[in-house]
Amino acid sequence: MVSVQLIKVTKKFGNVIAVNNVDLEIPDGKFTAILGPSGGGKTTLLYLIAGIYKPTKGRILFDGRDVTHLKPNERNIGLVFQNYALYPHMKVYDNISFPLRLARKPKSYIDKKVKEVARMLQIHHLLDRYPGQLSGGQQQRVALARALVKEPSVLLMDEPLSNLDAMLRLRIRSELKRLQRDLGITAIYVTHDQSEALAMADKIVVINNGVIQQEGPPNEVYRKPRNVFVATFIGSPPANVFPAKVDLTEEPCVILSSGKFCPRGILAERLRRLGKDTVLVGFRPEDAMLRDKPGHNGIVMEGEVYTVEPLGREVIVTVRVDGSLLKVLAPPSTAERVGKTVYLSIPRDKVMLFDPDTEENLAFID
Ligand code: ATP
């Protein structure tokens, strides 16, 4: 187990800057998720850590030791790819033992290690089969076993669950989390699935356009998004964000079609300092309540029910407020009808305000 540090790392492919001047600390023995949309730079970041790509600029350290110019096999890492990349002509036993044979370990040691890791991942009864004779979930475990058999100090995973069906993904994700915890290994996990990152990681690193947008524990990234990108990438449904006018003539207030919202404290100060006549207002779907009558606290907006989506445990109600469609998570007993007039009520401490140009959250800028 080691910590990983990236110092001002940039990776260019021709004119494309896939990873742009990234500073990052991956903690020792923890589960870190690299989360972002397609093309955001996740895989490039992982391959830089693995040593498959060399940085165009910057340095990579493992436990303080510069590994920037070391090859993948000199870094003591285990890699699991999205498509597993198992050798089809080799039995499971030979697939798992491959890295140890490459390292010319004694036969008895190899046999002991393969059986140990196969038992841990509950594939010991499959050692005699070929990959083609396994289910997707079993192949995934074999790939994981092959990565773990060398006892790597860092386990790198690139969307390892994306080829599995939804049920299996849920099961394996909790097993993987438990396994990482039991082994105490430093794990780095690339995913575009925000729910996977929230569920599994000790630390989430959100990346877009090759730039880190935010890093922190799942709860912090969820509750305190630093910008509109993070707020609307994380959460299901994600945060609602819509533009509104600002009145700065007296105390700074956000003008809404039905009334106004005047923030207090630091948020009021920052809205005044921003000095712009519009702002982006945001809130999470679970933080709003639907009422039949207007309330007084926080933000209250009148709207019309646009769609109702019952999901069993909760109901997603989409409400049209002025030009925006806003989503609210309501309890299963909700009996809203399409076309009905409702009032959205968002408590004051759940309202987020973003700079309309930089899209940064006013609560977290200096
Ligand atoms: P996905 O989820 O689709 O795999 P990603 O977040 O992993 O996306 P990367 O594969 O890291 O994204 O790609 C980041 C950017 O770098 C993209 O614009 C991509 O087109 C570009 N890129 C990646 N690899 C290469 C390459 N070998 N040559 C040229 N451009 C590349």
Short mmCIF file of C-alpha atoms and ligand atoms in Angstrom, two decimals:
data_model
loop_
_atom_site.label_atom_id
_atom_site.label_comp_id
_atom_site.label_asym_id
_atom_site.label_seq_id
_atom_site.Cartn_x
_atom_site.Cartn_y
_atom_site.Cartn_z
CA MET A 1 0.00 0.00 0.00
CA VAL A 2 1.28 3.38 -1.03
CA SER A 3 0.05 6.89 -1.49
CA VAL A 4 0.15 8.37 -4.98
CA GLN A 5 0.90 11.98 -5.77
CA LEU A 6 0.60 13.81 -9.06
CA ILE A 7 2.44 17.11 -9.35
CA LYS A 8 1.39 19.46 -12.15
CA VAL A 9 0.80 16.56 -14.52
CA THR A 10 -0.22 17.30 -18.12
CA LYS A 11 -0.79 14.78 -20.89
CA LYS A 12 -1.24 15.92 -24.48
CA PHE A 13 -2.12 13.81 -27.51
CA GLY A 14 -1.23 16.12 -30.39
CA ASN A 15 -3.41 19.17 -29.84
CA VAL A 16 -5.72 17.45 -27.35
CA ILE A 17 -4.96 18.17 -23.71
CA ALA A 18 -6.37 15.04 -22.07
CA VAL A 19 -5.07 15.87 -18.56
CA ASN A 20 -4.32 19.48 -17.77
CA ASN A 21 -1.90 20.51 -15.02
CA VAL A 22 -3.31 18.15 -12.41
CA ASP A 23 -2.20 18.22 -8.77
CA LEU A 24 -3.64 15.27 -6.88
CA GLU A 25 -3.07 13.21 -3.74
CA ILE A 26 -4.40 9.65 -3.64
CA PRO A 27 -4.43 8.49 -0.02
CA ASP A 28 -2.71 5.34 1.18
CA GLY A 29 -4.97 2.32 1.70
CA LYS A 30 -8.16 4.10 0.65
CA PHE A 31 -10.63 3.69 -2.18
CA THR A 32 -10.45 6.65 -4.56
CA ALA A 33 -12.90 7.05 -7.44
CA ILE A 34 -12.06 9.12 -10.50
CA LEU A 35 -15.42 10.26 -11.78
CA GLY A 36 -16.27 12.17 -14.93
CA PRO A 37 -18.09 12.12 -18.26
CA SER A 38 -16.87 10.37 -21.38
CA GLY A 39 -13.74 12.03 -22.72
CA GLY A 40 -13.14 13.81 -19.41
CA GLY A 41 -9.64 12.38 -18.99
CA LYS A 42 -10.27 9.57 -16.46
CA THR A 43 -8.58 6.75 -18.34
CA THR A 44 -5.64 8.97 -19.29
CA LEU A 45 -5.18 9.86 -15.62
CA LEU A 46 -5.28 6.17 -14.63
CA TYR A 47 -2.83 5.18 -17.37
CA LEU A 48 -0.46 7.93 -16.25
CA ILE A 49 -0.51 6.47 -12.75
CA ALA A 50 -0.04 2.98 -14.20
CA GLY A 51 2.93 4.08 -16.31
CA ILE A 52 1.24 3.11 -19.59
CA TYR A 53 1.40 6.79 -20.59
CA LYS A 54 4.29 9.12 -19.82
CA PRO A 55 3.28 12.64 -18.78
CA THR A 56 4.00 15.46 -21.21
CA LYS A 57 4.83 17.52 -18.12
CA GLY A 58 4.88 16.95 -14.38
CA ARG A 59 5.86 14.22 -11.94
CA ILE A 60 4.25 11.19 -10.35
CA LEU A 61 5.31 9.94 -6.92
CA PHE A 62 4.54 6.67 -5.11
CA ASP A 63 5.08 7.16 -1.37
CA GLY A 64 7.25 10.15 -2.17
CA ARG A 65 9.42 8.21 -4.64
CA ASP A 66 9.54 9.57 -8.20
CA VAL A 67 8.15 6.89 -10.55
CA THR A 68 7.53 9.18 -13.54
CA HIS A 69 9.98 7.29 -15.73
CA LEU A 70 9.31 3.76 -14.46
CA LYS A 71 7.55 1.22 -16.68
CA PRO A 72 4.24 -0.32 -15.51
CA ASN A 73 5.95 -3.56 -14.42
CA GLU A 74 8.39 -1.55 -12.29
CA ARG A 75 5.61 0.17 -10.32
CA ASN A 76 4.06 -2.82 -8.53
CA ILE A 77 0.52 -2.08 -9.69
CA GLY A 78 -2.44 -4.30 -10.52
CA LEU A 79 -4.65 -3.28 -13.42
CA VAL A 80 -8.22 -4.31 -14.18
CA PHE A 81 -9.62 -3.22 -17.54
CA GLN A 82 -13.21 -2.66 -18.59
CA ASN A 83 -13.12 -5.60 -21.04
CA TYR A 84 -11.13 -7.78 -18.57
CA ALA A 85 -8.50 -8.55 -21.28
CA LEU A 86 -8.26 -12.22 -20.27
CA TYR A 87 -6.21 -14.55 -22.47
CA PRO A 88 -8.87 -16.69 -24.19
CA HIS A 89 -6.60 -19.64 -24.93
CA MET A 90 -5.46 -19.95 -21.29
CA LYS A 91 -7.39 -21.62 -18.50
CA VAL A 92 -8.41 -19.50 -15.53
CA TYR A 93 -5.51 -20.91 -13.50
CA ASP A 94 -3.00 -19.85 -16.16
CA ASN A 95 -4.64 -16.44 -16.59
CA ILE A 96 -4.32 -15.74 -12.88
CA SER A 97 -0.81 -17.14 -12.58
CA PHE A 98 0.46 -15.27 -15.65
CA PRO A 99 1.99 -12.26 -13.84
CA LEU A 100 3.79 -14.56 -11.40
CA ARG A 101 5.15 -16.76 -14.18
CA LEU A 102 6.34 -13.61 -15.94
CA ALA A 103 8.15 -12.67 -12.73
CA ARG A 104 9.69 -16.20 -12.68
CA LYS A 105 8.35 -17.11 -9.26
CA PRO A 106 8.79 -20.73 -8.10
CA LYS A 107 6.01 -23.12 -9.09
CA SER A 108 5.00 -23.97 -5.53
CA TYR A 109 4.73 -20.28 -4.62
CA ILE A 110 2.61 -19.63 -7.75
CA ASP A 111 0.29 -22.52 -6.91
CA LYS A 112 -0.19 -21.31 -3.35
CA LYS A 113 -0.90 -17.71 -4.41
CA VAL A 114 -3.30 -18.61 -7.23
CA LYS A 115 -5.33 -20.84 -4.93
CA GLU A 116 -5.33 -18.25 -2.18
CA VAL A 117 -6.61 -15.43 -4.37
CA ALA A 118 -9.08 -17.71 -6.18
CA ARG A 119 -10.57 -18.76 -2.86
CA MET A 120 -10.82 -15.17 -1.70
CA LEU A 121 -12.77 -14.26 -4.85
CA GLN A 122 -14.77 -17.50 -4.80
CA ILE A 123 -13.61 -18.72 -8.20
CA HIS A 124 -11.52 -21.66 -6.95
CA HIS A 125 -13.94 -24.13 -8.59
CA LEU A 126 -13.41 -22.48 -11.99
CA LEU A 127 -9.64 -22.75 -12.29
CA ASP A 128 -9.84 -25.44 -14.97
CA ARG A 129 -12.15 -23.56 -17.29
CA TYR A 130 -11.42 -21.23 -20.19
CA PRO A 131 -12.63 -17.59 -20.03
CA GLY A 132 -15.18 -18.35 -22.77
CA GLN A 133 -16.85 -20.83 -20.39
CA LEU A 134 -17.47 -18.18 -17.70
CA SER A 135 -20.21 -15.63 -17.06
CA GLY A 136 -19.39 -11.91 -17.21
CA GLY A 137 -19.27 -11.65 -13.43
CA GLN A 138 -16.93 -14.65 -13.18
CA GLN A 139 -14.63 -13.21 -15.87
CA GLN A 140 -14.55 -9.98 -13.93
CA ARG A 141 -13.39 -11.84 -10.83
CA VAL A 142 -10.69 -13.66 -12.77
CA ALA A 143 -9.41 -10.30 -14.03
CA LEU A 144 -9.43 -9.01 -10.48
CA ALA A 145 -7.63 -12.14 -9.25
CA ARG A 146 -4.95 -11.70 -11.90
CA ALA A 147 -4.45 -8.10 -10.76
CA LEU A 148 -4.30 -9.05 -7.08
CA VAL A 149 -2.12 -12.16 -7.26
CA LYS A 150 1.08 -10.10 -7.37
CA GLU A 151 0.04 -8.34 -4.17
CA PRO A 152 0.30 -4.94 -5.84
CA SER A 153 0.71 -1.82 -3.77
CA VAL A 154 -1.85 0.01 -5.94
CA LEU A 155 -4.89 -1.54 -7.59
CA LEU A 156 -6.05 0.40 -10.66
CA MET A 157 -9.48 -0.30 -12.13
CA ASP A 158 -10.93 1.16 -15.32
CA GLU A 159 -14.75 0.87 -15.30
CA PRO A 160 -14.47 -2.77 -14.21
CA LEU A 161 -18.22 -3.29 -13.69
CA SER A 162 -19.62 -1.65 -16.80
CA ASN A 163 -20.05 -4.89 -18.75
CA LEU A 164 -22.19 -6.47 -16.05
CA ASP A 165 -25.96 -6.30 -15.71
CA ALA A 166 -27.45 -3.94 -13.13
CA MET A 167 -28.10 -6.56 -10.41
CA LEU A 168 -24.63 -8.06 -10.64
CA ARG A 169 -23.08 -4.60 -10.66
CA LEU A 170 -24.75 -3.81 -7.36
CA ARG A 171 -23.58 -7.06 -5.81
CA ILE A 172 -20.01 -6.91 -7.02
CA ARG A 173 -19.66 -3.26 -6.10
CA SER A 174 -20.27 -3.98 -2.44
CA GLU A 175 -17.99 -7.05 -2.58
CA LEU A 176 -15.24 -4.99 -4.16
CA LYS A 177 -15.58 -2.32 -1.52
CA ARG A 178 -15.33 -4.95 1.22
CA LEU A 179 -12.36 -6.64 -0.43
CA GLN A 180 -10.49 -3.34 -0.70
CA ARG A 181 -11.15 -2.69 2.96
CA ASP A 182 -10.05 -6.15 4.05
CA LEU A 183 -6.84 -5.96 2.02
CA GLY A 184 -6.19 -2.34 2.97
CA ILE A 185 -4.90 -1.79 -0.56
CA THR A 186 -4.70 1.63 -2.25
CA ALA A 187 -7.41 1.42 -4.91
CA ILE A 188 -8.09 3.82 -7.77
CA TYR A 189 -11.31 3.26 -9.62
CA VAL A 190 -12.36 5.00 -12.84
CA THR A 191 -16.08 5.38 -13.47
CA HIS A 192 -18.57 7.63 -15.23
CA ASP A 193 -21.30 6.34 -12.90
CA GLN A 194 -21.80 8.81 -10.09
CA SER A 195 -23.78 6.35 -7.95
CA GLU A 196 -20.89 3.87 -8.10
CA ALA A 197 -18.44 6.55 -7.01
CA LEU A 198 -20.67 7.72 -4.15
CA ALA A 199 -21.32 4.17 -2.96
CA MET A 200 -17.78 2.82 -3.08
CA ALA A 201 -15.25 5.56 -2.60
CA ASP A 202 -13.57 7.10 0.44
CA LYS A 203 -12.55 9.94 -1.85
CA ILE A 204 -14.04 11.13 -5.13
CA VAL A 205 -12.07 13.06 -7.73
CA VAL A 206 -14.36 14.70 -10.29
CA ILE A 207 -12.62 15.41 -13.61
CA ASN A 208 -13.93 17.14 -16.73
CA ASN A 209 -12.03 18.40 -19.79
CA GLY A 210 -8.83 17.13 -18.18
CA VAL A 211 -9.25 19.44 -15.19
CA ILE A 212 -10.09 18.35 -11.64
CA GLN A 213 -13.37 20.00 -10.70
CA GLN A 214 -13.47 18.89 -7.08
CA GLU A 215 -12.07 16.24 -4.78
CA GLY A 216 -13.22 15.10 -1.38
CA PRO A 217 -15.28 12.53 0.52
CA PRO A 218 -18.52 11.53 -1.24
CA ASN A 219 -20.73 13.41 1.16
CA GLU A 220 -18.80 16.63 0.75
CA VAL A 221 -18.78 16.45 -3.04
CA TYR A 222 -22.51 15.77 -2.96
CA ARG A 223 -23.48 18.35 -0.37
CA LYS A 224 -21.01 21.09 -1.23
CA PRO A 225 -20.48 21.04 -4.98
CA ARG A 226 -17.93 23.66 -5.95
CA ASN A 227 -19.51 24.38 -9.30
CA VAL A 228 -22.49 23.73 -11.55
CA PHE A 229 -20.71 20.85 -13.27
CA VAL A 230 -20.30 18.88 -10.03
CA ALA A 231 -23.82 19.77 -8.80
CA THR A 232 -25.40 18.54 -12.02
CA PHE A 233 -23.14 15.53 -12.59
CA ILE A 234 -23.66 14.01 -9.16
CA GLY A 235 -27.04 12.95 -7.81
CA SER A 236 -29.96 11.10 -9.32
CA PRO A 237 -31.76 13.14 -10.43
CA PRO A 238 -28.98 15.72 -10.26
CA ALA A 239 -29.31 19.20 -8.76
CA ASN A 240 -31.68 21.67 -10.44
CA VAL A 241 -29.97 24.83 -11.67
CA PHE A 242 -31.78 27.77 -13.26
CA PRO A 243 -31.01 31.44 -13.96
CA ALA A 244 -32.63 34.29 -12.03
CA LYS A 245 -32.35 38.09 -11.87
CA VAL A 246 -30.63 39.79 -8.97
CA ASP A 247 -31.67 43.05 -7.32
CA LEU A 248 -28.75 44.83 -5.65
CA THR A 249 -30.47 48.15 -4.88
CA GLU A 250 -30.88 47.40 -1.18
CA GLU A 251 -29.95 44.07 0.43
CA PRO A 252 -28.98 41.67 -2.39
CA CYS A 253 -31.97 39.53 -3.41
CA VAL A 254 -32.70 36.94 -6.09
CA ILE A 255 -35.88 37.80 -7.96
CA LEU A 256 -38.20 34.88 -8.63
CA SER A 257 -41.51 34.97 -10.48
CA SER A 258 -43.32 34.43 -7.20
CA GLY A 259 -41.46 36.61 -4.72
CA LYS A 260 -37.81 36.99 -3.95
CA PHE A 261 -35.06 35.24 -1.99
CA CYS A 262 -32.68 37.36 0.05
CA PRO A 263 -29.73 35.27 1.27
CA ARG A 264 -28.08 36.00 4.60
CA GLY A 265 -24.56 36.13 5.93
CA ILE A 266 -21.67 35.22 3.69
CA LEU A 267 -23.87 34.32 0.73
CA ALA A 268 -25.49 37.80 0.78
CA GLU A 269 -22.03 39.36 0.97
CA ARG A 270 -20.75 37.33 -1.97
CA LEU A 271 -23.83 38.02 -4.07
CA ARG A 272 -23.28 41.74 -3.51
CA ARG A 273 -19.55 41.47 -4.22
CA LEU A 274 -20.28 39.52 -7.41
CA GLY A 275 -22.20 42.61 -8.55
CA LYS A 276 -23.95 40.85 -11.45
CA ASP A 277 -27.59 41.24 -12.43
CA THR A 278 -28.15 37.50 -12.80
CA VAL A 279 -27.20 34.42 -10.80
CA LEU A 280 -27.68 30.67 -11.16
CA VAL A 281 -29.87 29.19 -8.43
CA GLY A 282 -29.51 25.52 -7.51
CA PHE A 283 -31.09 22.96 -5.22
CA ARG A 284 -31.15 19.17 -4.89
CA PRO A 285 -34.44 17.40 -5.76
CA GLU A 286 -34.73 15.94 -2.25
CA ASP A 287 -34.35 19.36 -0.64
CA ALA A 288 -37.54 20.80 -2.12
CA MET A 289 -41.05 20.20 -0.85
CA LEU A 290 -44.27 20.39 -2.80
CA ARG A 291 -47.12 22.29 -1.16
CA ASP A 292 -50.62 23.32 -2.13
CA LYS A 293 -50.14 26.79 -0.64
CA PRO A 294 -47.19 29.19 -0.65
CA GLY A 295 -44.99 29.09 2.50
CA HIS A 296 -42.61 31.78 3.73
CA ASN A 297 -39.19 30.35 4.44
CA GLY A 298 -36.32 30.13 1.90
CA ILE A 299 -37.43 29.97 -1.71
CA VAL A 300 -41.05 29.54 -2.68
CA MET A 301 -42.00 29.20 -6.34
CA GLU A 302 -45.30 28.61 -8.03
CA GLY A 303 -45.33 26.08 -10.84
CA GLU A 304 -47.32 23.52 -12.73
CA VAL A 305 -46.84 19.76 -12.51
CA TYR A 306 -45.29 18.62 -15.79
CA THR A 307 -44.70 14.89 -15.22
CA VAL A 308 -45.02 12.42 -12.35
CA GLU A 309 -42.70 9.38 -12.24
CA PRO A 310 -43.47 6.91 -9.43
CA LEU A 311 -40.39 4.83 -8.57
CA GLY A 312 -41.77 2.79 -5.69
CA ARG A 313 -39.71 4.22 -2.85
CA GLU A 314 -40.21 7.79 -4.08
CA VAL A 315 -41.85 9.84 -6.80
CA ILE A 316 -40.01 12.22 -9.13
CA VAL A 317 -42.29 15.17 -9.82
CA THR A 318 -41.17 17.54 -12.57
CA VAL A 319 -42.59 21.02 -12.16
CA ARG A 320 -42.57 23.75 -14.77
CA VAL A 321 -41.57 27.04 -13.15
CA ASP A 322 -41.35 29.89 -15.65
CA GLY A 323 -39.19 28.44 -18.42
CA SER A 324 -37.45 25.78 -16.31
CA LEU A 325 -38.34 22.17 -15.62
CA LEU A 326 -37.37 21.43 -12.00
CA LYS A 327 -37.32 17.99 -10.43
CA VAL A 328 -38.49 17.25 -6.90
CA LEU A 329 -38.24 13.95 -5.02
CA ALA A 330 -41.52 13.44 -3.21
CA PRO A 331 -42.70 10.65 -0.88
CA PRO A 332 -44.47 7.65 -2.44
CA SER A 333 -47.84 8.81 -1.12
CA THR A 334 -47.67 11.90 -3.34
CA ALA A 335 -50.75 12.16 -5.50
CA GLU A 336 -49.88 15.09 -7.74
CA ARG A 337 -51.66 15.35 -11.08
CA VAL A 338 -50.18 16.67 -14.30
CA GLY A 339 -51.30 20.26 -14.86
CA LYS A 340 -51.97 21.02 -11.18
CA THR A 341 -50.64 24.26 -9.65
CA VAL A 342 -48.13 23.55 -6.85
CA TYR A 343 -45.68 25.51 -4.72
CA LEU A 344 -42.06 24.47 -4.50
CA SER A 345 -40.52 25.24 -1.15
CA ILE A 346 -36.76 25.07 -0.60
CA PRO A 347 -35.32 25.78 2.86
CA ARG A 348 -32.89 28.67 2.95
CA ASP A 349 -29.86 26.54 3.94
CA LYS A 350 -30.42 24.21 0.98
CA VAL A 351 -30.32 26.92 -1.68
CA MET A 352 -27.12 27.13 -3.77
CA LEU A 353 -26.05 30.19 -5.78
CA PHE A 354 -23.55 30.05 -8.64
CA ASP A 355 -21.69 32.75 -10.58
CA PRO A 356 -23.46 32.81 -14.01
CA ASP A 357 -20.12 33.14 -15.86
CA THR A 358 -17.63 30.94 -14.00
CA GLU A 359 -20.42 28.67 -12.65
CA GLU A 360 -18.64 28.51 -9.29
CA ASN A 361 -20.62 28.03 -6.09
CA LEU A 362 -20.66 31.37 -4.25
CA ALA A 363 -20.55 29.55 -0.91
CA PHE A 364 -17.08 28.13 -1.57
CA ILE A 365 -15.15 30.83 -3.41
CA ASP A 366 -12.91 33.29 -1.61
P1 ATP B 1 -14.32 7.42 -21.42
O1 ATP B 1 -15.21 7.36 -20.24
O2 ATP B 1 -15.08 7.65 -22.72
O3 ATP B 1 -13.33 6.31 -21.51
P2 ATP B 1 -12.27 9.20 -20.33
O4 ATP B 1 -12.75 10.16 -19.32
O5 ATP B 1 -11.58 7.99 -19.87
O6 ATP B 1 -13.47 8.81 -21.30
P3 ATP B 1 -9.89 9.69 -21.86
O7 ATP B 1 -9.91 8.37 -22.57
O8 ATP B 1 -8.91 9.89 -20.81
O9 ATP B 1 -11.33 10.04 -21.31
O10 ATP B 1 -9.71 10.83 -22.97
C1 ATP B 1 -9.52 12.20 -22.67
C2 ATP B 1 -9.35 12.96 -23.98
O11 ATP B 1 -8.13 12.59 -24.61
C3 ATP B 1 -10.44 12.75 -25.00
O12 ATP B 1 -10.66 13.97 -25.66
C4 ATP B 1 -9.83 11.72 -25.92
O13 ATP B 1 -10.39 11.85 -27.22
C5 ATP B 1 -8.38 12.08 -25.91
N1 ATP B 1 -7.50 10.91 -26.09
C6 ATP B 1 -7.40 9.84 -25.27
N2 ATP B 1 -6.50 8.95 -25.72
C7 ATP B 1 -6.01 9.47 -26.87
C8 ATP B 1 -5.03 9.03 -27.82
N3 ATP B 1 -4.36 7.88 -27.65
N4 ATP B 1 -4.79 9.83 -28.90
C9 ATP B 1 -5.45 11.00 -29.06
N5 ATP B 1 -6.38 11.47 -28.19
C10 ATP B 1 -6.66 10.73 -27.11
#
